[in-house]
Amino acid sequence: MSENMQHWWQNAVVYQIYPKSFQDSNGDGIGDLQGIISRLDYLKELGIDAIWLSPVYQSPQDDNGYDISDYQAIDPMFGTLDDMEELIREAKKRDIRIVMDLVLNHSSDEHRWFLEAKKSRENPYHDYYVWRDGEEGTPPNDMKAIFDGSAWEWVPEVQQYYFHQFSVKQPDLNWENPKVRREIYDMILWWMDKGVGGFRLDVIDQIAKEPDRRITGNGPRLHEFIRELSKETFQKGDYMTVGEAWGANPERAKLYSNPDGSEFSMVFQFEHMMLEEQPGKEKWDVAPLPFVKMKGILAKWQNELYGCGWNSLFWDNHDLPRIVSRWGNEKEYREVSAKMLATLLHGMQGTPYVYQGEELGMTNVRFSDISQYQDIEIRNMYKRRIEAGYSKEEILESIYARGRDNARTPMQWNDGKHAGFTEGTPWIGVNPNYTEINVEKELADEDSVFHYYQKLIRLRKELDVLVKGRFELLLPEDEQIFAYTRTEGETQVLVCVNFFEEPVECALLEEWKDARVLIQNYEGTFGSEMRPYEAVMLLKEN
Ligand code: NOJ
Protein backbone atom coordinates (compact mmCIF):
# COMPACT_ATOMS: atom_id res chain seq x y z
CA MET A 1 0.00 0.00 0.00
CA SER A 2 1.36 3.42 -0.81
CA GLU A 3 2.25 5.73 2.04
CA ASN A 4 -0.33 8.37 1.19
CA MET A 5 -3.18 6.01 0.73
CA GLN A 6 -6.04 6.31 3.13
CA HIS A 7 -6.79 2.88 4.53
CA TRP A 8 -10.30 1.76 5.46
CA TRP A 9 -9.20 0.96 8.98
CA GLN A 10 -8.07 4.52 9.64
CA ASN A 11 -11.61 5.76 10.03
CA ALA A 12 -13.05 2.49 11.20
CA VAL A 13 -14.27 1.49 14.64
CA VAL A 14 -13.71 -2.13 15.60
CA TYR A 15 -15.90 -4.18 17.94
CA GLN A 16 -14.35 -7.08 19.80
CA ILE A 17 -16.43 -10.21 20.33
CA TYR A 18 -15.49 -12.82 22.88
CA PRO A 19 -17.52 -15.58 21.24
CA LYS A 20 -17.98 -17.78 24.27
CA SER A 21 -19.87 -15.00 26.06
CA PHE A 22 -21.63 -13.10 23.29
CA GLN A 23 -24.78 -14.98 22.25
CA ASP A 24 -25.72 -18.63 22.48
CA SER A 25 -28.05 -19.96 19.80
CA ASN A 26 -28.42 -23.65 20.71
CA GLY A 27 -28.94 -23.68 24.46
CA ASP A 28 -25.63 -25.28 25.44
CA GLY A 29 -24.69 -22.25 27.53
CA ILE A 30 -21.82 -21.24 25.25
CA GLY A 31 -21.93 -18.42 22.73
CA ASP A 32 -21.56 -19.44 19.08
CA LEU A 33 -21.29 -18.24 15.49
CA GLN A 34 -25.02 -18.44 14.78
CA GLY A 35 -25.51 -16.35 17.89
CA ILE A 36 -23.19 -13.71 16.49
CA ILE A 37 -24.96 -13.76 13.12
CA SER A 38 -28.26 -13.14 14.89
CA ARG A 39 -26.79 -10.00 16.47
CA LEU A 40 -25.20 -8.42 13.40
CA ASP A 41 -28.06 -5.96 13.01
CA TYR A 42 -27.45 -4.76 16.54
CA LEU A 43 -23.79 -4.14 15.71
CA LYS A 44 -24.76 -2.40 12.50
CA GLU A 45 -26.97 -0.10 14.52
CA LEU A 46 -24.07 0.71 16.80
CA GLY A 47 -22.19 1.72 13.66
CA ILE A 48 -19.04 -0.37 13.80
CA ASP A 49 -17.03 -1.34 10.70
CA ALA A 50 -15.26 -4.50 11.77
CA ILE A 51 -15.46 -7.29 14.29
CA TRP A 52 -12.37 -8.67 15.94
CA LEU A 53 -13.39 -12.19 16.78
CA SER A 54 -11.47 -13.85 19.60
CA PRO A 55 -10.46 -17.40 18.57
CA VAL A 56 -13.15 -19.77 17.32
CA TYR A 57 -10.78 -22.41 15.97
CA GLN A 58 -10.75 -25.99 17.13
CA SER A 59 -9.33 -26.00 20.63
CA PRO A 60 -9.30 -27.99 23.86
CA GLN A 61 -10.18 -24.64 25.52
CA ASP A 62 -7.47 -24.73 28.14
CA ASP A 63 -7.18 -20.95 27.65
CA ASN A 64 -10.58 -20.29 26.04
CA GLY A 65 -9.45 -20.87 22.47
CA TYR A 66 -5.99 -19.27 22.72
CA ASP A 67 -4.76 -22.86 22.52
CA ILE A 68 -5.49 -23.93 18.96
CA SER A 69 -5.44 -27.56 17.85
CA ASP A 70 -6.47 -26.88 14.24
CA TYR A 71 -6.13 -23.43 12.67
CA GLN A 72 -8.32 -24.43 9.73
CA ALA A 73 -11.28 -25.83 11.63
CA ILE A 74 -13.97 -24.26 13.78
CA ASP A 75 -14.51 -25.67 17.22
CA PRO A 76 -17.82 -27.59 17.24
CA MET A 77 -18.96 -25.64 20.27
CA PHE A 78 -18.92 -22.50 18.12
CA GLY A 79 -20.32 -24.10 14.98
CA THR A 80 -18.91 -25.19 11.64
CA LEU A 81 -16.83 -23.79 8.82
CA ASP A 82 -20.10 -23.19 6.98
CA ASP A 83 -21.26 -21.03 9.87
CA MET A 84 -18.00 -19.12 9.71
CA GLU A 85 -18.43 -18.53 5.99
CA GLU A 86 -21.99 -17.45 6.60
CA LEU A 87 -20.80 -14.99 9.25
CA ILE A 88 -18.26 -13.48 6.86
CA ARG A 89 -20.93 -13.17 4.16
CA GLU A 90 -23.64 -11.79 6.42
CA ALA A 91 -21.23 -9.30 7.95
CA LYS A 92 -20.08 -8.19 4.50
CA LYS A 93 -23.70 -7.49 3.51
CA ARG A 94 -23.74 -4.98 6.34
CA ASP A 95 -20.31 -3.54 5.44
CA ILE A 96 -18.72 -5.17 8.45
CA ARG A 97 -15.41 -6.98 8.10
CA ILE A 98 -14.32 -9.92 10.18
CA VAL A 99 -10.91 -9.73 11.81
CA MET A 100 -9.66 -13.14 12.92
CA ASP A 101 -7.48 -13.72 15.95
CA LEU A 102 -4.20 -15.42 15.04
CA VAL A 103 -2.41 -17.19 17.85
CA LEU A 104 0.98 -17.83 16.32
CA ASN A 105 3.32 -17.85 19.29
CA HIS A 106 2.06 -21.23 20.41
CA SER A 107 -0.38 -23.95 19.47
CA SER A 108 -2.29 -26.39 21.63
CA ASP A 109 -0.44 -29.49 22.80
CA GLU A 110 -3.26 -31.34 21.03
CA HIS A 111 -2.35 -29.84 17.65
CA ARG A 112 -1.36 -32.51 15.11
CA TRP A 113 2.10 -30.90 14.85
CA PHE A 114 2.76 -31.28 18.55
CA LEU A 115 1.35 -34.80 18.75
CA GLU A 116 3.89 -35.74 16.07
CA ALA A 117 6.65 -33.58 17.51
CA LYS A 118 6.68 -35.37 20.83
CA LYS A 119 6.88 -38.84 19.30
CA SER A 120 10.60 -38.78 18.58
CA ARG A 121 13.47 -36.42 17.99
CA GLU A 122 13.60 -37.61 14.37
CA ASN A 123 9.98 -36.85 13.66
CA PRO A 124 9.70 -34.18 10.91
CA TYR A 125 7.54 -32.07 13.22
CA HIS A 126 9.88 -32.24 16.20
CA ASP A 127 11.59 -29.02 15.28
CA TYR A 128 8.26 -27.16 15.02
CA TYR A 129 8.57 -26.52 18.77
CA VAL A 130 11.27 -25.34 21.13
CA TRP A 131 13.05 -28.29 22.77
CA ARG A 132 16.05 -28.46 25.06
CA ASP A 133 17.94 -31.37 26.51
CA GLY A 134 18.01 -31.81 30.24
CA GLU A 135 17.33 -34.36 32.88
CA GLU A 136 13.97 -35.13 34.32
CA GLY A 137 13.49 -32.86 37.31
CA THR A 138 16.18 -30.43 36.18
CA PRO A 139 14.81 -28.06 33.56
CA PRO A 140 17.23 -26.07 31.37
CA ASN A 141 16.66 -22.95 33.46
CA ASP A 142 14.24 -21.49 36.00
CA MET A 143 12.10 -19.46 33.60
CA LYS A 144 8.47 -19.20 34.67
CA ALA A 145 5.34 -19.52 32.57
CA ILE A 146 2.89 -16.62 32.54
CA PHE A 147 0.15 -18.88 33.84
CA ASP A 148 2.36 -20.15 36.67
CA GLY A 149 4.87 -22.93 37.13
CA SER A 150 7.99 -23.67 35.11
CA ALA A 151 8.15 -22.64 31.45
CA TRP A 152 9.62 -26.09 30.71
CA GLU A 153 7.79 -29.39 30.52
CA TRP A 154 9.44 -32.80 30.37
CA VAL A 155 8.46 -35.31 27.69
CA PRO A 156 9.76 -38.81 28.49
CA GLU A 157 9.39 -40.10 24.89
CA VAL A 158 12.05 -37.71 23.62
CA GLN A 159 13.86 -37.19 26.91
CA GLN A 160 13.65 -33.43 26.40
CA TYR A 161 11.87 -30.38 27.71
CA TYR A 162 9.62 -28.20 25.61
CA PHE A 163 9.25 -24.47 26.20
CA HIS A 164 5.88 -22.86 26.93
CA GLN A 165 5.46 -19.19 27.82
CA PHE A 166 1.80 -19.71 28.74
CA SER A 167 0.10 -22.87 30.02
CA VAL A 168 1.62 -26.30 29.77
CA LYS A 169 -0.98 -27.00 27.07
CA GLN A 170 0.34 -24.11 24.94
CA PRO A 171 3.75 -25.21 23.63
CA ASP A 172 5.69 -22.42 21.92
CA LEU A 173 6.14 -22.68 18.18
CA ASN A 174 9.67 -22.50 16.84
CA TRP A 175 9.77 -19.49 14.52
CA GLU A 176 13.43 -20.20 13.73
CA ASN A 177 12.21 -23.08 11.61
CA PRO A 178 11.29 -21.84 8.10
CA LYS A 179 8.87 -24.75 7.68
CA VAL A 180 6.81 -23.51 10.62
CA ARG A 181 6.69 -20.06 9.11
CA ARG A 182 5.59 -21.45 5.73
CA GLU A 183 2.79 -23.50 7.33
CA ILE A 184 1.60 -20.37 9.09
CA TYR A 185 1.63 -18.26 5.91
CA ASP A 186 -0.32 -20.89 3.99
CA MET A 187 -2.92 -21.05 6.73
CA ILE A 188 -3.29 -17.27 6.72
CA LEU A 189 -3.63 -17.19 2.92
CA TRP A 190 -6.38 -19.76 3.24
CA TRP A 191 -8.30 -17.48 5.61
CA MET A 192 -7.66 -14.51 3.34
CA ASP A 193 -9.28 -16.49 0.53
CA LYS A 194 -12.34 -16.92 2.71
CA GLY A 195 -12.82 -13.17 2.66
CA VAL A 196 -11.76 -12.03 6.11
CA GLY A 197 -10.86 -8.36 6.53
CA GLY A 198 -7.84 -8.68 8.76
CA PHE A 199 -6.13 -10.25 11.71
CA ARG A 200 -5.26 -9.58 15.33
CA LEU A 201 -1.96 -11.21 16.23
CA ASP A 202 -1.80 -12.64 19.73
CA VAL A 203 1.36 -11.85 21.78
CA ILE A 204 3.22 -11.28 18.56
CA ASP A 205 6.19 -9.68 20.31
CA GLN A 206 6.96 -13.03 21.93
CA ILE A 207 7.48 -15.13 18.81
CA ALA A 208 11.23 -14.51 18.49
CA LYS A 209 12.09 -16.04 21.83
CA GLU A 210 15.54 -17.19 22.80
CA PRO A 211 15.06 -19.07 26.04
CA ASP A 212 18.76 -19.84 26.44
CA ARG A 213 19.28 -16.12 26.82
CA ARG A 214 16.02 -15.75 28.76
CA ILE A 215 14.57 -13.66 25.98
CA THR A 216 10.81 -13.87 25.54
CA GLY A 217 9.57 -10.49 24.25
CA ASN A 218 11.27 -8.35 21.58
CA GLY A 219 13.74 -11.03 20.47
CA PRO A 220 16.50 -10.07 18.00
CA ARG A 221 14.73 -11.55 14.97
CA LEU A 222 11.27 -10.19 15.83
CA HIS A 223 10.92 -7.55 13.13
CA GLU A 224 12.62 -9.73 10.54
CA PHE A 225 9.99 -12.42 11.18
CA ILE A 226 7.13 -9.95 11.11
CA ARG A 227 8.28 -8.38 7.84
CA GLU A 228 8.47 -11.76 6.20
CA LEU A 229 5.05 -12.71 7.55
CA SER A 230 3.55 -9.46 6.31
CA LYS A 231 5.14 -9.74 2.86
CA GLU A 232 3.99 -13.32 2.36
CA THR A 233 0.43 -12.63 3.45
CA PHE A 234 -1.18 -9.32 4.49
CA GLN A 235 0.54 -7.19 1.88
CA LYS A 236 -1.55 -8.88 -0.78
CA GLY A 237 -4.50 -6.58 0.05
CA ASP A 238 -5.69 -3.79 2.33
CA TYR A 239 -6.03 -5.95 5.41
CA MET A 240 -6.25 -4.52 8.88
CA THR A 241 -3.64 -6.09 11.11
CA VAL A 242 -3.10 -5.39 14.76
CA GLY A 243 -0.37 -6.97 16.79
CA GLU A 244 -0.65 -7.49 20.53
CA ALA A 245 2.61 -6.13 21.93
CA TRP A 246 2.84 -5.70 25.69
CA GLY A 247 6.50 -4.79 25.35
CA ALA A 248 6.11 -2.06 22.72
CA ASN A 249 7.49 1.44 23.14
CA PRO A 250 6.82 4.20 20.59
CA GLU A 251 10.08 3.50 18.71
CA ARG A 252 9.10 -0.09 18.15
CA ALA A 253 5.50 0.83 17.42
CA LYS A 254 6.76 3.00 14.57
CA LEU A 255 8.30 -0.09 13.04
CA TYR A 256 5.22 -2.22 13.65
CA SER A 257 2.87 0.37 12.16
CA ASN A 258 5.19 1.87 9.57
CA PRO A 259 2.99 3.55 6.93
CA ASP A 260 5.00 1.75 4.24
CA GLY A 261 2.97 -1.33 5.25
CA SER A 262 6.01 -3.49 5.88
CA GLU A 263 4.70 -4.89 9.17
CA PHE A 264 1.18 -4.30 10.58
CA SER A 265 -1.46 -1.60 10.50
CA MET A 266 -1.05 -0.96 14.22
CA VAL A 267 -0.33 -2.58 17.57
CA PHE A 268 -2.02 -2.78 20.92
CA GLN A 269 0.40 -1.27 23.41
CA PHE A 270 -0.35 -1.46 27.11
CA GLU A 271 1.72 1.24 28.75
CA HIS A 272 -1.37 3.07 30.03
CA MET A 273 -2.93 -0.19 31.16
CA MET A 274 -0.04 -1.15 33.41
CA LEU A 275 0.12 2.07 35.38
CA GLU A 276 -1.46 0.69 38.52
CA GLU A 277 1.25 -1.94 38.75
CA GLN A 278 4.10 -1.57 41.20
CA PRO A 279 7.70 -2.38 40.31
CA GLY A 280 8.63 -5.94 41.13
CA LYS A 281 5.07 -6.88 41.98
CA GLU A 282 2.33 -8.70 40.11
CA LYS A 283 -0.70 -7.26 38.38
CA TRP A 284 -2.76 -8.51 41.31
CA ASP A 285 -1.08 -6.04 43.69
CA VAL A 286 -2.94 -2.97 42.63
CA ALA A 287 -1.85 0.61 43.32
CA PRO A 288 -3.84 3.81 42.62
CA LEU A 289 -3.79 5.25 39.10
CA PRO A 290 -1.18 8.02 38.68
CA PHE A 291 -3.52 10.27 36.71
CA VAL A 292 -1.07 12.95 35.54
CA LYS A 293 1.35 10.28 34.39
CA MET A 294 -1.42 8.50 32.52
CA LYS A 295 -2.23 11.66 30.58
CA GLY A 296 1.43 12.13 29.70
CA ILE A 297 1.70 8.57 28.43
CA LEU A 298 -1.37 8.74 26.24
CA ALA A 299 -0.19 12.09 24.88
CA LYS A 300 3.25 10.66 24.17
CA TRP A 301 1.75 7.85 22.08
CA GLN A 302 -0.48 10.30 20.21
CA ASN A 303 2.39 12.62 19.38
CA GLU A 304 5.11 10.10 18.66
CA LEU A 305 3.09 8.15 16.15
CA TYR A 306 1.58 11.18 14.40
CA GLY A 307 2.31 10.92 10.69
CA CYS A 308 4.68 7.97 11.05
CA GLY A 309 2.61 5.23 12.63
CA TRP A 310 -0.88 4.46 13.82
CA ASN A 311 -2.41 3.97 17.28
CA SER A 312 -5.06 1.54 18.39
CA LEU A 313 -7.34 3.05 21.02
CA PHE A 314 -8.84 0.83 23.69
CA TRP A 315 -9.76 0.65 27.34
CA ASP A 316 -11.16 -2.86 27.48
CA ASN A 317 -10.58 -6.31 26.13
CA HIS A 318 -11.07 -9.90 27.29
CA ASP A 319 -7.90 -9.76 29.42
CA LEU A 320 -8.64 -6.53 31.25
CA PRO A 321 -11.08 -5.42 33.92
CA ARG A 322 -14.00 -3.28 32.72
CA ILE A 323 -13.03 0.37 32.39
CA VAL A 324 -16.09 1.84 34.11
CA SER A 325 -15.26 -0.18 37.23
CA ARG A 326 -11.58 0.55 36.90
CA TRP A 327 -11.31 4.27 36.14
CA GLY A 328 -14.93 5.37 36.27
CA ASN A 329 -17.59 4.91 38.90
CA GLU A 330 -19.70 1.79 38.64
CA LYS A 331 -22.25 3.01 41.20
CA GLU A 332 -23.95 6.40 41.24
CA TYR A 333 -22.14 7.79 38.20
CA ARG A 334 -21.94 4.67 36.10
CA GLU A 335 -23.53 6.09 32.98
CA VAL A 336 -21.94 9.49 33.12
CA SER A 337 -18.47 8.12 33.85
CA ALA A 338 -18.76 5.45 31.13
CA LYS A 339 -19.59 8.24 28.69
CA MET A 340 -16.71 10.36 29.96
CA LEU A 341 -14.24 7.56 29.33
CA ALA A 342 -15.69 6.93 25.90
CA THR A 343 -15.38 10.61 24.96
CA LEU A 344 -11.77 10.69 26.02
CA LEU A 345 -10.84 7.68 23.95
CA HIS A 346 -12.90 8.32 20.84
CA GLY A 347 -11.55 11.84 20.47
CA MET A 348 -7.99 10.61 19.97
CA GLN A 349 -6.18 9.65 16.80
CA GLY A 350 -6.11 5.97 15.94
CA THR A 351 -8.54 3.12 15.48
CA PRO A 352 -10.96 2.80 18.40
CA TYR A 353 -11.94 -0.63 19.72
CA VAL A 354 -15.15 -1.30 21.63
CA TYR A 355 -15.18 -4.49 23.66
CA GLN A 356 -18.54 -6.26 23.91
CA GLY A 357 -20.67 -4.70 26.64
CA GLU A 358 -18.45 -1.63 26.94
CA GLU A 359 -21.04 0.19 24.85
CA LEU A 360 -23.56 -0.54 27.64
CA GLY A 361 -21.25 0.46 30.46
CA MET A 362 -21.06 -3.16 31.68
CA THR A 363 -19.17 -3.54 34.95
CA ASN A 364 -16.82 -5.96 36.69
CA VAL A 365 -18.34 -8.92 38.51
CA ARG A 366 -17.85 -10.04 42.12
CA PHE A 367 -18.32 -13.78 42.45
CA SER A 368 -18.25 -14.93 46.06
CA ASP A 369 -16.40 -18.18 45.53
CA ILE A 370 -13.37 -19.17 43.50
CA SER A 371 -15.29 -22.11 41.99
CA GLN A 372 -17.37 -19.58 40.04
CA TYR A 373 -14.26 -18.38 38.19
CA GLN A 374 -13.23 -20.15 35.01
CA ASP A 375 -10.05 -18.41 33.90
CA ILE A 376 -6.87 -20.47 34.04
CA GLU A 377 -4.86 -17.43 35.10
CA ILE A 378 -7.18 -16.70 38.03
CA ARG A 379 -7.37 -20.33 39.12
CA ASN A 380 -3.62 -20.87 39.05
CA MET A 381 -2.91 -17.63 40.87
CA TYR A 382 -5.50 -18.49 43.53
CA LYS A 383 -3.91 -21.85 44.20
CA ARG A 384 -0.44 -20.36 44.39
CA ARG A 385 -1.44 -17.51 46.67
CA ILE A 386 -3.42 -19.77 49.01
CA GLU A 387 -0.29 -21.92 49.31
CA ALA A 388 1.73 -18.78 49.98
CA GLY A 389 -0.54 -17.89 52.90
CA TYR A 390 -2.81 -15.18 51.48
CA SER A 391 -6.41 -15.17 52.78
CA LYS A 392 -9.28 -16.05 50.44
CA GLU A 393 -10.77 -12.58 50.94
CA GLU A 394 -7.54 -10.87 49.96
CA ILE A 395 -7.22 -12.95 46.82
CA LEU A 396 -10.84 -12.39 45.84
CA GLU A 397 -10.35 -8.63 46.21
CA SER A 398 -7.50 -8.72 43.74
CA ILE A 399 -9.59 -10.82 41.36
CA TYR A 400 -12.41 -8.26 41.62
CA ALA A 401 -9.95 -5.58 40.58
CA ARG A 402 -7.88 -7.38 37.96
CA GLY A 403 -9.29 -10.79 37.02
CA ARG A 404 -9.87 -11.51 33.35
CA ASP A 405 -13.30 -13.03 34.04
CA ASN A 406 -14.56 -9.52 34.84
CA ALA A 407 -14.77 -8.98 31.10
CA ARG A 408 -15.92 -12.50 30.25
CA THR A 409 -19.35 -12.70 31.87
CA PRO A 410 -22.12 -13.07 29.29
CA MET A 411 -23.31 -10.16 27.22
CA GLN A 412 -26.42 -8.62 28.81
CA TRP A 413 -29.14 -8.52 26.17
CA ASN A 414 -32.29 -8.12 28.26
CA ASP A 415 -33.67 -8.55 31.77
CA GLY A 416 -35.00 -12.07 31.09
CA LYS A 417 -33.49 -15.43 31.99
CA HIS A 418 -29.67 -15.35 31.89
CA ALA A 419 -29.86 -11.88 30.40
CA GLY A 420 -31.04 -13.34 27.09
CA PHE A 421 -27.61 -14.87 26.55
CA THR A 422 -28.71 -18.51 26.62
CA GLU A 423 -31.69 -20.78 27.15
CA GLY A 424 -29.41 -23.23 28.90
CA THR A 425 -26.95 -22.84 31.78
CA PRO A 426 -24.28 -20.25 31.01
CA TRP A 427 -20.69 -21.52 31.12
CA ILE A 428 -19.87 -18.63 33.47
CA GLY A 429 -22.29 -16.71 35.68
CA VAL A 430 -24.15 -13.67 34.36
CA ASN A 431 -23.41 -10.44 36.21
CA PRO A 432 -26.43 -9.99 38.52
CA ASN A 433 -26.78 -6.36 37.44
CA TYR A 434 -28.20 -7.47 34.07
CA THR A 435 -31.70 -6.41 35.13
CA GLU A 436 -30.40 -2.83 35.23
CA ILE A 437 -27.79 -2.90 32.48
CA ASN A 438 -28.86 -4.53 29.24
CA VAL A 439 -29.19 -3.91 25.51
CA GLU A 440 -32.98 -3.85 25.40
CA LYS A 441 -33.19 -1.15 28.02
CA GLU A 442 -30.45 0.94 26.46
CA LEU A 443 -31.91 0.75 22.98
CA ALA A 444 -35.15 2.15 24.36
CA ASP A 445 -33.40 5.05 26.11
CA GLU A 446 -32.12 7.92 23.97
CA ASP A 447 -29.64 8.96 26.65
CA SER A 448 -28.13 5.55 27.22
CA VAL A 449 -24.46 4.70 27.09
CA PHE A 450 -25.23 2.74 23.93
CA HIS A 451 -26.61 5.78 22.13
CA TYR A 452 -23.65 7.82 23.31
CA TYR A 453 -21.23 5.32 21.73
CA GLN A 454 -23.35 5.29 18.61
CA LYS A 455 -23.03 9.05 18.36
CA LEU A 456 -19.26 9.01 18.98
CA ILE A 457 -18.83 6.46 16.23
CA ARG A 458 -20.91 8.56 13.88
CA LEU A 459 -18.88 11.68 14.67
CA ARG A 460 -15.70 9.92 13.63
CA LYS A 461 -17.27 9.27 10.23
CA GLU A 462 -18.45 12.84 9.86
CA LEU A 463 -15.41 14.78 11.01
CA ASP A 464 -12.13 14.38 9.24
CA VAL A 465 -10.39 16.17 12.08
CA LEU A 466 -11.07 13.21 14.35
CA VAL A 467 -9.24 10.94 11.94
CA LYS A 468 -6.41 13.22 10.88
CA GLY A 469 -6.08 16.06 13.37
CA ARG A 470 -2.88 16.70 15.28
CA PHE A 471 -3.14 16.06 19.02
CA GLU A 472 -2.13 18.48 21.73
CA LEU A 473 -2.43 17.84 25.44
CA LEU A 474 -3.65 20.85 27.45
CA LEU A 475 -3.20 21.39 31.19
CA PRO A 476 -0.68 18.54 31.40
CA GLU A 477 -0.14 18.97 35.14
CA ASP A 478 -3.78 19.36 36.12
CA GLU A 479 -4.70 16.67 38.60
CA GLN A 480 -8.34 16.39 37.72
CA ILE A 481 -8.96 17.54 34.16
CA PHE A 482 -7.97 15.66 31.02
CA ALA A 483 -8.12 18.07 28.07
CA TYR A 484 -6.72 18.00 24.58
CA THR A 485 -7.26 19.47 21.16
CA ARG A 486 -7.21 17.92 17.71
CA THR A 487 -6.36 20.31 14.89
CA GLU A 488 -6.62 19.94 11.14
CA GLY A 489 -6.30 23.11 9.03
CA GLU A 490 -8.83 25.61 10.33
CA THR A 491 -10.80 23.05 12.27
CA GLN A 492 -10.21 22.40 15.93
CA VAL A 493 -11.84 20.00 18.36
CA LEU A 494 -11.54 20.26 22.13
CA VAL A 495 -12.08 17.25 24.33
CA CYS A 496 -12.33 18.24 27.97
CA VAL A 497 -13.31 15.94 30.82
CA ASN A 498 -13.42 15.96 34.58
CA PHE A 499 -11.91 12.55 35.31
CA PHE A 500 -13.19 12.46 38.90
CA GLU A 501 -16.29 12.81 41.02
CA GLU A 502 -15.46 16.15 42.68
CA PRO A 503 -16.62 19.16 40.65
CA VAL A 504 -13.81 21.28 39.27
CA GLU A 505 -13.40 24.77 37.87
CA CYS A 506 -12.11 24.78 34.29
CA ALA A 507 -11.25 28.22 32.89
CA LEU A 508 -10.43 26.69 29.53
CA LEU A 509 -14.11 26.10 28.87
CA GLU A 510 -14.75 29.83 29.10
CA GLU A 511 -12.65 30.31 25.98
CA TRP A 512 -14.71 27.69 24.20
CA LYS A 513 -18.14 28.76 25.34
CA ASP A 514 -19.28 29.74 21.85
CA ALA A 515 -18.01 26.60 20.19
CA ARG A 516 -20.38 23.99 18.78
CA VAL A 517 -21.07 21.07 21.11
CA LEU A 518 -20.40 17.82 19.30
CA ILE A 519 -21.29 15.63 22.25
CA GLN A 520 -21.59 15.97 26.02
CA ASN A 521 -22.57 13.66 28.84
CA TYR A 522 -24.89 16.04 30.75
CA GLU A 523 -28.03 17.64 29.44
CA GLY A 524 -28.28 21.33 28.66
CA THR A 525 -25.39 23.77 28.49
CA PHE A 526 -21.94 23.50 29.97
CA GLY A 527 -20.17 26.04 32.13
CA SER A 528 -16.70 26.47 33.55
CA GLU A 529 -17.58 24.45 36.62
CA MET A 530 -17.36 20.85 35.57
CA ARG A 531 -19.75 18.40 37.22
CA PRO A 532 -18.79 14.87 38.36
CA TYR A 533 -17.20 13.03 35.40
CA GLU A 534 -18.44 15.70 33.01
CA ALA A 535 -17.20 15.43 29.43
CA VAL A 536 -17.59 17.72 26.43
CA MET A 537 -16.36 17.56 22.87
CA LEU A 538 -16.47 20.93 21.13
CA LEU A 539 -15.80 22.16 17.60
CA LYS A 540 -14.43 25.46 16.32
CA GLU A 541 -14.02 26.35 12.70
CA ASN A 542 -11.75 29.38 12.53
C1 NOJ B 1 -3.11 -12.93 24.93
C2 NOJ B 1 -4.57 -13.22 24.90
O1 NOJ B 1 -5.28 -12.04 24.74
C3 NOJ B 1 -4.89 -13.96 26.17
O2 NOJ B 1 -6.27 -14.10 26.39
C4 NOJ B 1 -4.19 -15.28 26.11
O3 NOJ B 1 -4.34 -15.96 27.34
C5 NOJ B 1 -2.68 -15.13 25.85
N1 NOJ B 1 -2.40 -14.16 24.85
C6 NOJ B 1 -2.08 -16.43 25.41
O4 NOJ B 1 -2.48 -16.74 24.11
Short mmCIF file of C-alpha atoms and ligand atoms in Angstrom, two decimals, residues 63 66 103 106 147 166 170 200 202-203 244 318-319 404 408, ligand 1:
data_model
loop_
_atom_site.label_atom_id
_atom_site.label_comp_id
_atom_site.label_asym_id
_atom_site.label_seq_id
_atom_site.Cartn_x
_atom_site.Cartn_y
_atom_site.Cartn_z
CA ASP A 63 -7.18 -20.95 27.65
CA TYR A 66 -5.99 -19.27 22.72
CA VAL A 103 -2.41 -17.19 17.85
CA HIS A 106 2.06 -21.23 20.41
CA PHE A 147 0.15 -18.88 33.84
CA PHE A 166 1.80 -19.71 28.74
CA GLN A 170 0.34 -24.11 24.94
CA ARG A 200 -5.26 -9.58 15.33
CA ASP A 202 -1.80 -12.64 19.73
CA VAL A 203 1.36 -11.85 21.78
CA GLU A 244 -0.65 -7.49 20.53
CA HIS A 318 -11.07 -9.90 27.29
CA ASP A 319 -7.90 -9.76 29.42
CA ARG A 404 -9.87 -11.51 33.35
CA ARG A 408 -15.92 -12.50 30.25
C1 NOJ B 1 -3.11 -12.93 24.93
C2 NOJ B 1 -4.57 -13.22 24.90
O1 NOJ B 1 -5.28 -12.04 24.74
C3 NOJ B 1 -4.89 -13.96 26.17
O2 NOJ B 1 -6.27 -14.10 26.39
C4 NOJ B 1 -4.19 -15.28 26.11
O3 NOJ B 1 -4.34 -15.96 27.34
C5 NOJ B 1 -2.68 -15.13 25.85
N1 NOJ B 1 -2.40 -14.16 24.85
C6 NOJ B 1 -2.08 -16.43 25.41
O4 NOJ B 1 -2.48 -16.74 24.11
#
